Amino acid sequence: MKLAEPLDGPIMQRYCSLAKESSMWLSLGGFQEKGPDDSHQYNTHVLIDDTGKVRSSYRKIHLFDVDVPGNMVYKESRFTAAGDTIVAVDSPFGRLGLTVCYDLRFPELYQILRFKHQAQVLLVPSAFTKITGEAHWEILLRARAIETQCYVIAAAQAGKHNEKRESYGDSIIIDPWGTVIARLPDRLSTGFAVADLDLSKVEAVRTRMPISEHRKFDSDWKPTPL
């Protein structure tokens, strides 16, 4: 809690300065934003534009309260409050959908970003555990890209924090067809994964496979008689 700051605090001001100095947009996931009370913070994804302005922010909705194989227990809700707002933002690189880490396991969030908020690029800054990352990281990212027909950009924290905790890593970029188009040399690497985002490919994939026209809703379904 001592590290949590408001979005206009010194840490975010420094990132805003870096974005402006570099003329780059920054997507910062896992920012410890000051929460609703002294016992809770928000796990916030902050988007800064190339002028150094905080363009938008998203507070993680799904909290990681999980028993991971290997006797590892996580209870994010002990110190984090859940967000309640879905966020998509226009940018020079397309319409961006903001999520964080464990959100990745909830496809309905990504469906809403695609079909209600017209997202073209999904941002997923994450810190998967080594165990969950080895089992599910790439599979889940590719699934979200395929089912939404969006680019997925997933920057991943990597390496050991202490004897009990290790983040999986493997920063990766995936195209709307589900193909990995960039990643770091190995999962523990630090550096930059670079790819061109061709928004015409988003439209081409959606035209060839028009799932938006074929969707059915639960309100249209008939329950099976018991």
PDB file of C-alpha atoms in Angstrom:
ATOM      1  CA  MET A   1       0.000   0.000   0.000  1.00  0.00           C
ATOM      2  CA  LYS A   2       2.900   2.349   0.686  1.00  0.00           C
ATOM      3  CA  LEU A   3       3.874   2.318  -2.996  1.00  0.00           C
ATOM      4  CA  ALA A   4       0.396   3.076  -4.330  1.00  0.00           C
ATOM      5  CA  GLU A   5      -0.014   6.504  -5.919  1.00  0.00           C
ATOM      6  CA  PRO A   6      -2.738   8.487  -7.678  1.00  0.00           C
ATOM      7  CA  LEU A   7      -2.457   8.748 -11.449  1.00  0.00           C
ATOM      8  CA  ASP A   8      -1.000  12.245 -11.123  1.00  0.00           C
ATOM      9  CA  GLY A   9       1.683  11.100  -8.655  1.00  0.00           C
ATOM     10  CA  PRO A  10       5.460  11.289  -9.213  1.00  0.00           C
ATOM     11  CA  ILE A  11       5.868   7.827 -10.751  1.00  0.00           C
ATOM     12  CA  MET A  12       3.257   8.429 -13.435  1.00  0.00           C
ATOM     13  CA  GLN A  13       4.563  11.946 -14.021  1.00  0.00           C
ATOM     14  CA  ARG A  14       7.952  10.414 -14.773  1.00  0.00           C
ATOM     15  CA  TYR A  15       6.426   7.993 -17.284  1.00  0.00           C
ATOM     16  CA  CYS A  16       4.521  10.866 -18.881  1.00  0.00           C
ATOM     17  CA  SER A  17       7.795  12.749 -19.269  1.00  0.00           C
ATOM     18  CA  LEU A  18       9.445   9.707 -20.854  1.00  0.00           C
ATOM     19  CA  ALA A  19       6.569   9.325 -23.319  1.00  0.00           C
ATOM     20  CA  LYS A  20       6.797  12.983 -24.317  1.00  0.00           C
ATOM     21  CA  GLU A  21      10.603  12.966 -24.586  1.00  0.00           C
ATOM     22  CA  SER A  22      10.511   9.827 -26.746  1.00  0.00           C
ATOM     23  CA  SER A  23       7.403  10.814 -28.752  1.00  0.00           C
ATOM     24  CA  MET A  24       6.006   7.361 -27.993  1.00  0.00           C
ATOM     25  CA  TRP A  25       2.784   5.946 -26.612  1.00  0.00           C
ATOM     26  CA  LEU A  26       3.266   3.899 -23.436  1.00  0.00           C
ATOM     27  CA  SER A  27       1.056   1.105 -22.131  1.00  0.00           C
ATOM     28  CA  LEU A  28       1.817   0.501 -18.441  1.00  0.00           C
ATOM     29  CA  GLY A  29       0.220  -2.493 -16.802  1.00  0.00           C
ATOM     30  CA  GLY A  30       0.307  -3.373 -13.140  1.00  0.00           C
ATOM     31  CA  PHE A  31       0.539   0.228 -11.898  1.00  0.00           C
ATOM     32  CA  GLN A  32      -0.305   0.385  -8.207  1.00  0.00           C
ATOM     33  CA  GLU A  33      -2.953   3.094  -8.169  1.00  0.00           C
ATOM     34  CA  LYS A  34      -4.155   4.478  -4.851  1.00  0.00           C
ATOM     35  CA  GLY A  35      -7.335   2.612  -3.985  1.00  0.00           C
ATOM     36  CA  PRO A  36     -10.686   3.296  -2.338  1.00  0.00           C
ATOM     37  CA  ASP A  37      -9.335   2.805   1.213  1.00  0.00           C
ATOM     38  CA  ASP A  38      -6.095   2.365   3.135  1.00  0.00           C
ATOM     39  CA  SER A  39      -6.172  -1.432   2.735  1.00  0.00           C
ATOM     40  CA  HIS A  40      -6.719  -1.701  -1.018  1.00  0.00           C
ATOM     41  CA  GLN A  41      -5.149  -0.402  -4.205  1.00  0.00           C
ATOM     42  CA  TYR A  42      -6.163  -0.763  -7.851  1.00  0.00           C
ATOM     43  CA  ASN A  43      -4.192  -2.852 -10.351  1.00  0.00           C
ATOM     44  CA  THR A  44      -4.315  -0.321 -13.155  1.00  0.00           C
ATOM     45  CA  HIS A  45      -3.396  -0.312 -16.839  1.00  0.00           C
ATOM     46  CA  VAL A  46      -2.440   3.232 -17.847  1.00  0.00           C
ATOM     47  CA  LEU A  47      -2.192   4.465 -21.433  1.00  0.00           C
ATOM     48  CA  ILE A  48      -0.034   7.535 -22.099  1.00  0.00           C
ATOM     49  CA  ASP A  49       0.114   9.226 -25.500  1.00  0.00           C
ATOM     50  CA  ASP A  50       3.135  10.702 -27.266  1.00  0.00           C
ATOM     51  CA  THR A  51       2.498  14.165 -25.830  1.00  0.00           C
ATOM     52  CA  GLY A  52       2.867  12.828 -22.291  1.00  0.00           C
ATOM     53  CA  LYS A  53      -0.846  12.902 -21.527  1.00  0.00           C
ATOM     54  CA  VAL A  54      -2.594  10.068 -19.685  1.00  0.00           C
ATOM     55  CA  ARG A  55      -5.080   9.157 -22.388  1.00  0.00           C
ATOM     56  CA  SER A  56      -7.001   6.587 -20.356  1.00  0.00           C
ATOM     57  CA  SER A  57      -6.752   4.015 -17.582  1.00  0.00           C
ATOM     58  CA  TYR A  58      -8.363   0.677 -16.818  1.00  0.00           C
ATOM     59  CA  ARG A  59      -8.663  -0.934 -13.383  1.00  0.00           C
ATOM     60  CA  LYS A  60      -8.317  -4.703 -13.478  1.00  0.00           C
ATOM     61  CA  ILE A  61     -11.724  -6.336 -13.099  1.00  0.00           C
ATOM     62  CA  HIS A  62     -10.813  -9.981 -12.417  1.00  0.00           C
ATOM     63  CA  LEU A  63      -8.688 -10.516  -9.303  1.00  0.00           C
ATOM     64  CA  PHE A  64      -6.280 -13.439  -8.964  1.00  0.00           C
ATOM     65  CA  ASP A  65      -7.602 -15.453  -5.991  1.00  0.00           C
ATOM     66  CA  VAL A  66      -6.249 -18.869  -6.933  1.00  0.00           C
ATOM     67  CA  ASP A  67      -4.604 -22.022  -5.558  1.00  0.00           C
ATOM     68  CA  VAL A  68      -1.861 -22.767  -8.082  1.00  0.00           C
ATOM     69  CA  PRO A  69      -0.368 -26.284  -8.319  1.00  0.00           C
ATOM     70  CA  GLY A  70       2.711 -26.536  -6.134  1.00  0.00           C
ATOM     71  CA  ASN A  71       1.017 -25.274  -2.941  1.00  0.00           C
ATOM     72  CA  MET A  72       1.045 -21.661  -4.088  1.00  0.00           C
ATOM     73  CA  VAL A  73      -1.930 -19.614  -2.915  1.00  0.00           C
ATOM     74  CA  TYR A  74      -2.657 -16.141  -4.280  1.00  0.00           C
ATOM     75  CA  LYS A  75      -5.283 -13.785  -2.864  1.00  0.00           C
ATOM     76  CA  GLU A  76      -5.105 -10.544  -4.807  1.00  0.00           C
ATOM     77  CA  SER A  77      -8.382  -9.331  -3.333  1.00  0.00           C
ATOM     78  CA  ARG A  78      -6.741  -8.989   0.097  1.00  0.00           C
ATOM     79  CA  PHE A  79      -4.989  -5.833  -1.052  1.00  0.00           C
ATOM     80  CA  THR A  80      -6.607  -4.949  -4.402  1.00  0.00           C
ATOM     81  CA  ALA A  81     -10.050  -3.590  -5.239  1.00  0.00           C
ATOM     82  CA  ALA A  82     -11.657  -4.710  -8.495  1.00  0.00           C
ATOM     83  CA  GLY A  83     -12.470  -2.259 -11.239  1.00  0.00           C
ATOM     84  CA  ASP A  84     -15.899  -2.153 -12.858  1.00  0.00           C
ATOM     85  CA  THR A  85     -15.401  -0.329 -16.169  1.00  0.00           C
ATOM     86  CA  ILE A  86     -14.395  -1.701 -19.579  1.00  0.00           C
ATOM     87  CA  VAL A  87     -12.074   0.635 -21.478  1.00  0.00           C
ATOM     88  CA  ALA A  88     -11.244   1.066 -25.175  1.00  0.00           C
ATOM     89  CA  VAL A  89      -9.320   4.024 -26.602  1.00  0.00           C
ATOM     90  CA  ASP A  90      -8.683   5.422 -30.085  1.00  0.00           C
ATOM     91  CA  SER A  91      -5.032   5.751 -31.089  1.00  0.00           C
ATOM     92  CA  PRO A  92      -2.922   6.164 -34.244  1.00  0.00           C
ATOM     93  CA  PHE A  93      -2.467   2.378 -34.142  1.00  0.00           C
ATOM     94  CA  GLY A  94      -6.151   1.491 -34.078  1.00  0.00           C
ATOM     95  CA  ARG A  95      -8.719   1.192 -31.345  1.00  0.00           C
ATOM     96  CA  LEU A  96      -7.069  -0.266 -28.245  1.00  0.00           C
ATOM     97  CA  GLY A  97      -8.763  -2.513 -25.683  1.00  0.00           C
ATOM     98  CA  LEU A  98      -7.173  -2.376 -22.229  1.00  0.00           C
ATOM     99  CA  THR A  99      -6.952  -5.435 -19.966  1.00  0.00           C
ATOM    100  CA  VAL A 100      -4.575  -6.837 -17.318  1.00  0.00           C
ATOM    101  CA  CYS A 101      -3.130 -10.321 -16.730  1.00  0.00           C
ATOM    102  CA  TYR A 102      -5.793 -12.623 -15.167  1.00  0.00           C
ATOM    103  CA  ASP A 103      -8.476 -10.894 -17.260  1.00  0.00           C
ATOM    104  CA  LEU A 104      -7.098 -13.048 -20.078  1.00  0.00           C
ATOM    105  CA  ARG A 105      -9.030 -16.066 -18.760  1.00  0.00           C
ATOM    106  CA  PHE A 106     -12.404 -14.368 -19.194  1.00  0.00           C
ATOM    107  CA  PRO A 107     -13.271 -14.289 -22.904  1.00  0.00           C
ATOM    108  CA  GLU A 108     -16.506 -12.374 -22.376  1.00  0.00           C
ATOM    109  CA  LEU A 109     -14.470  -9.261 -21.529  1.00  0.00           C
ATOM    110  CA  TYR A 110     -12.662  -9.502 -24.858  1.00  0.00           C
ATOM    111  CA  GLN A 111     -15.915 -10.169 -26.712  1.00  0.00           C
ATOM    112  CA  ILE A 112     -17.318  -6.949 -25.274  1.00  0.00           C
ATOM    113  CA  LEU A 113     -14.179  -5.051 -26.263  1.00  0.00           C
ATOM    114  CA  ARG A 114     -14.464  -6.358 -29.814  1.00  0.00           C
ATOM    115  CA  PHE A 115     -18.184  -6.256 -30.489  1.00  0.00           C
ATOM    116  CA  LYS A 116     -19.393  -3.396 -28.266  1.00  0.00           C
ATOM    117  CA  HIS A 117     -16.295  -1.197 -28.167  1.00  0.00           C
ATOM    118  CA  GLN A 118     -14.913  -1.975 -31.657  1.00  0.00           C
ATOM    119  CA  ALA A 119     -11.406  -2.837 -30.436  1.00  0.00           C
ATOM    120  CA  GLN A 120      -8.819  -3.727 -33.076  1.00  0.00           C
ATOM    121  CA  VAL A 121      -5.801  -4.211 -30.805  1.00  0.00           C
ATOM    122  CA  LEU A 122      -5.925  -5.823 -27.355  1.00  0.00           C
ATOM    123  CA  LEU A 123      -3.284  -4.926 -24.773  1.00  0.00           C
ATOM    124  CA  VAL A 124      -2.583  -7.516 -22.062  1.00  0.00           C
ATOM    125  CA  PRO A 125       0.285  -6.534 -19.720  1.00  0.00           C
ATOM    126  CA  SER A 126       0.758  -9.512 -17.424  1.00  0.00           C
ATOM    127  CA  ALA A 127       2.693 -11.295 -14.701  1.00  0.00           C
ATOM    128  CA  PHE A 128       1.648 -14.935 -15.101  1.00  0.00           C
ATOM    129  CA  THR A 129       3.223 -17.387 -12.685  1.00  0.00           C
ATOM    130  CA  LYS A 130       5.760 -19.829 -14.093  1.00  0.00           C
ATOM    131  CA  ILE A 131       3.341 -22.741 -13.669  1.00  0.00           C
ATOM    132  CA  THR A 132       0.294 -21.078 -15.230  1.00  0.00           C
ATOM    133  CA  GLY A 133       2.420 -19.485 -17.933  1.00  0.00           C
ATOM    134  CA  GLU A 134       3.950 -22.772 -19.047  1.00  0.00           C
ATOM    135  CA  ALA A 135       0.500 -24.335 -19.275  1.00  0.00           C
ATOM    136  CA  HIS A 136      -1.714 -21.567 -20.613  1.00  0.00           C
ATOM    137  CA  TRP A 137      -0.009 -18.280 -21.582  1.00  0.00           C
ATOM    138  CA  GLU A 138       0.408 -18.577 -25.344  1.00  0.00           C
ATOM    139  CA  ILE A 139      -2.738 -20.692 -25.761  1.00  0.00           C
ATOM    140  CA  LEU A 140      -4.943 -18.098 -24.090  1.00  0.00           C
ATOM    141  CA  LEU A 141      -3.398 -15.190 -25.986  1.00  0.00           C
ATOM    142  CA  ARG A 142      -3.821 -16.879 -29.343  1.00  0.00           C
ATOM    143  CA  ALA A 143      -7.383 -17.862 -28.464  1.00  0.00           C
ATOM    144  CA  ARG A 144      -8.280 -14.256 -27.616  1.00  0.00           C
ATOM    145  CA  ALA A 145      -6.729 -13.067 -30.896  1.00  0.00           C
ATOM    146  CA  ILE A 146      -8.567 -15.684 -32.956  1.00  0.00           C
ATOM    147  CA  GLU A 147     -11.993 -15.273 -31.380  1.00  0.00           C
ATOM    148  CA  THR A 148     -11.925 -11.458 -31.488  1.00  0.00           C
ATOM    149  CA  GLN A 149      -9.977 -11.147 -34.767  1.00  0.00           C
ATOM    150  CA  CYS A 150      -7.765  -8.536 -33.106  1.00  0.00           C
ATOM    151  CA  TYR A 151      -4.056  -8.019 -32.690  1.00  0.00           C
ATOM    152  CA  VAL A 152      -2.929  -8.975 -29.184  1.00  0.00           C
ATOM    153  CA  ILE A 153       0.086  -7.323 -27.560  1.00  0.00           C
ATOM    154  CA  ALA A 154       1.163  -8.936 -24.296  1.00  0.00           C
ATOM    155  CA  ALA A 155       4.111  -7.505 -22.388  1.00  0.00           C
ATOM    156  CA  ALA A 156       5.075  -9.961 -19.664  1.00  0.00           C
ATOM    157  CA  GLN A 157       6.979  -9.588 -16.415  1.00  0.00           C
ATOM    158  CA  ALA A 158       9.760 -12.184 -16.215  1.00  0.00           C
ATOM    159  CA  GLY A 159      12.036 -13.719 -13.617  1.00  0.00           C
ATOM    160  CA  LYS A 160      12.255 -14.621  -9.940  1.00  0.00           C
ATOM    161  CA  HIS A 161      10.984 -12.240  -7.288  1.00  0.00           C
ATOM    162  CA  ASN A 162      11.979 -14.462  -4.365  1.00  0.00           C
ATOM    163  CA  GLU A 163      12.206 -18.163  -3.482  1.00  0.00           C
ATOM    164  CA  LYS A 164       8.448 -18.603  -3.740  1.00  0.00           C
ATOM    165  CA  ARG A 165       7.456 -16.428  -6.685  1.00  0.00           C
ATOM    166  CA  GLU A 166       8.548 -16.404 -10.312  1.00  0.00           C
ATOM    167  CA  SER A 167       6.892 -14.613 -13.240  1.00  0.00           C
ATOM    168  CA  TYR A 168       6.753 -16.569 -16.497  1.00  0.00           C
ATOM    169  CA  GLY A 169       7.607 -13.843 -19.001  1.00  0.00           C
ATOM    170  CA  ASP A 170       7.420 -14.448 -22.779  1.00  0.00           C
ATOM    171  CA  SER A 171       6.405 -11.052 -24.172  1.00  0.00           C
ATOM    172  CA  ILE A 172       4.578 -11.679 -27.424  1.00  0.00           C
ATOM    173  CA  ILE A 173       2.590 -10.081 -30.277  1.00  0.00           C
ATOM    174  CA  ILE A 174      -0.093 -12.026 -32.152  1.00  0.00           C
ATOM    175  CA  ASP A 175      -2.003 -11.088 -35.303  1.00  0.00           C
ATOM    176  CA  PRO A 176      -5.788 -11.353 -35.884  1.00  0.00           C
ATOM    177  CA  TRP A 177      -5.376 -14.816 -37.447  1.00  0.00           C
ATOM    178  CA  GLY A 178      -3.738 -16.093 -34.262  1.00  0.00           C
ATOM    179  CA  THR A 179      -0.187 -16.172 -35.629  1.00  0.00           C
ATOM    180  CA  VAL A 180       2.709 -15.145 -33.406  1.00  0.00           C
ATOM    181  CA  ILE A 181       4.448 -12.324 -35.295  1.00  0.00           C
ATOM    182  CA  ALA A 182       6.945 -11.173 -32.663  1.00  0.00           C
ATOM    183  CA  ARG A 183       8.324 -12.265 -29.308  1.00  0.00           C
ATOM    184  CA  LEU A 184      11.488 -11.917 -27.281  1.00  0.00           C
ATOM    185  CA  PRO A 185      14.268 -14.494 -27.864  1.00  0.00           C
ATOM    186  CA  ASP A 186      13.310 -16.497 -24.773  1.00  0.00           C
ATOM    187  CA  ARG A 187      10.698 -16.133 -22.081  1.00  0.00           C
ATOM    188  CA  LEU A 188      13.056 -14.520 -19.551  1.00  0.00           C
ATOM    189  CA  SER A 189      14.469 -11.967 -21.973  1.00  0.00           C
ATOM    190  CA  THR A 190      14.055  -8.256 -21.414  1.00  0.00           C
ATOM    191  CA  GLY A 191      13.940  -5.887 -24.353  1.00  0.00           C
ATOM    192  CA  PHE A 192      11.619  -5.028 -27.215  1.00  0.00           C
ATOM    193  CA  ALA A 193       9.397  -7.179 -29.408  1.00  0.00           C
ATOM    194  CA  VAL A 194       8.594  -5.189 -32.559  1.00  0.00           C
ATOM    195  CA  ALA A 195       5.907  -5.761 -35.191  1.00  0.00           C
ATOM    196  CA  ASP A 196       3.953  -3.723 -37.740  1.00  0.00           C
ATOM    197  CA  LEU A 197       0.238  -3.491 -36.990  1.00  0.00           C
ATOM    198  CA  ASP A 198      -1.558  -3.625 -40.325  1.00  0.00           C
ATOM    199  CA  LEU A 199      -5.172  -2.703 -39.603  1.00  0.00           C
ATOM    200  CA  SER A 200      -6.169  -3.740 -43.121  1.00  0.00           C
ATOM    201  CA  LYS A 201      -5.361  -7.285 -42.011  1.00  0.00           C
ATOM    202  CA  VAL A 202      -7.879  -6.942 -39.189  1.00  0.00           C
ATOM    203  CA  GLU A 203     -10.556  -6.001 -41.710  1.00  0.00           C
ATOM    204  CA  ALA A 204      -9.471  -8.715 -44.149  1.00  0.00           C
ATOM    205  CA  VAL A 205      -9.721 -11.445 -41.505  1.00  0.00           C
ATOM    206  CA  ARG A 206     -13.113 -10.166 -40.373  1.00  0.00           C
ATOM    207  CA  THR A 207     -14.386 -10.030 -43.955  1.00  0.00           C
ATOM    208  CA  ARG A 208     -13.241 -13.539 -44.832  1.00  0.00           C
ATOM    209  CA  MET A 209     -14.679 -14.960 -41.628  1.00  0.00           C
ATOM    210  CA  PRO A 210     -17.578 -12.668 -40.661  1.00  0.00           C
ATOM    211  CA  ILE A 211     -18.249 -13.963 -37.173  1.00  0.00           C
ATOM    212  CA  SER A 212     -19.919 -10.668 -36.254  1.00  0.00           C
ATOM    213  CA  GLU A 213     -22.744 -11.630 -38.631  1.00  0.00           C
ATOM    214  CA  HIS A 214     -23.014 -15.197 -37.359  1.00  0.00           C
ATOM    215  CA  ARG A 215     -23.127 -14.599 -33.608  1.00  0.00           C
ATOM    216  CA  LYS A 216     -26.017 -16.012 -31.630  1.00  0.00           C
ATOM    217  CA  PHE A 217     -27.037 -14.719 -28.224  1.00  0.00           C
ATOM    218  CA  ASP A 218     -28.221 -16.601 -25.173  1.00  0.00           C
ATOM    219  CA  SER A 219     -31.519 -14.713 -25.370  1.00  0.00           C
ATOM    220  CA  ASP A 220     -32.145 -16.537 -28.670  1.00  0.00           C
ATOM    221  CA  TRP A 221     -31.440 -20.013 -27.306  1.00  0.00           C
ATOM    222  CA  LYS A 222     -34.050 -22.434 -26.047  1.00  0.00           C
ATOM    223  CA  PRO A 223     -33.270 -24.418 -22.907  1.00  0.00           C
ATOM    224  CA  THR A 224     -33.370 -28.193 -23.117  1.00  0.00           C
ATOM    225  CA  PRO A 225     -36.435 -29.545 -21.264  1.00  0.00           C
ATOM    226  CA  LEU A 226     -35.492 -31.426 -18.090  1.00  0.00           C
TER     227      LEU A 226
END
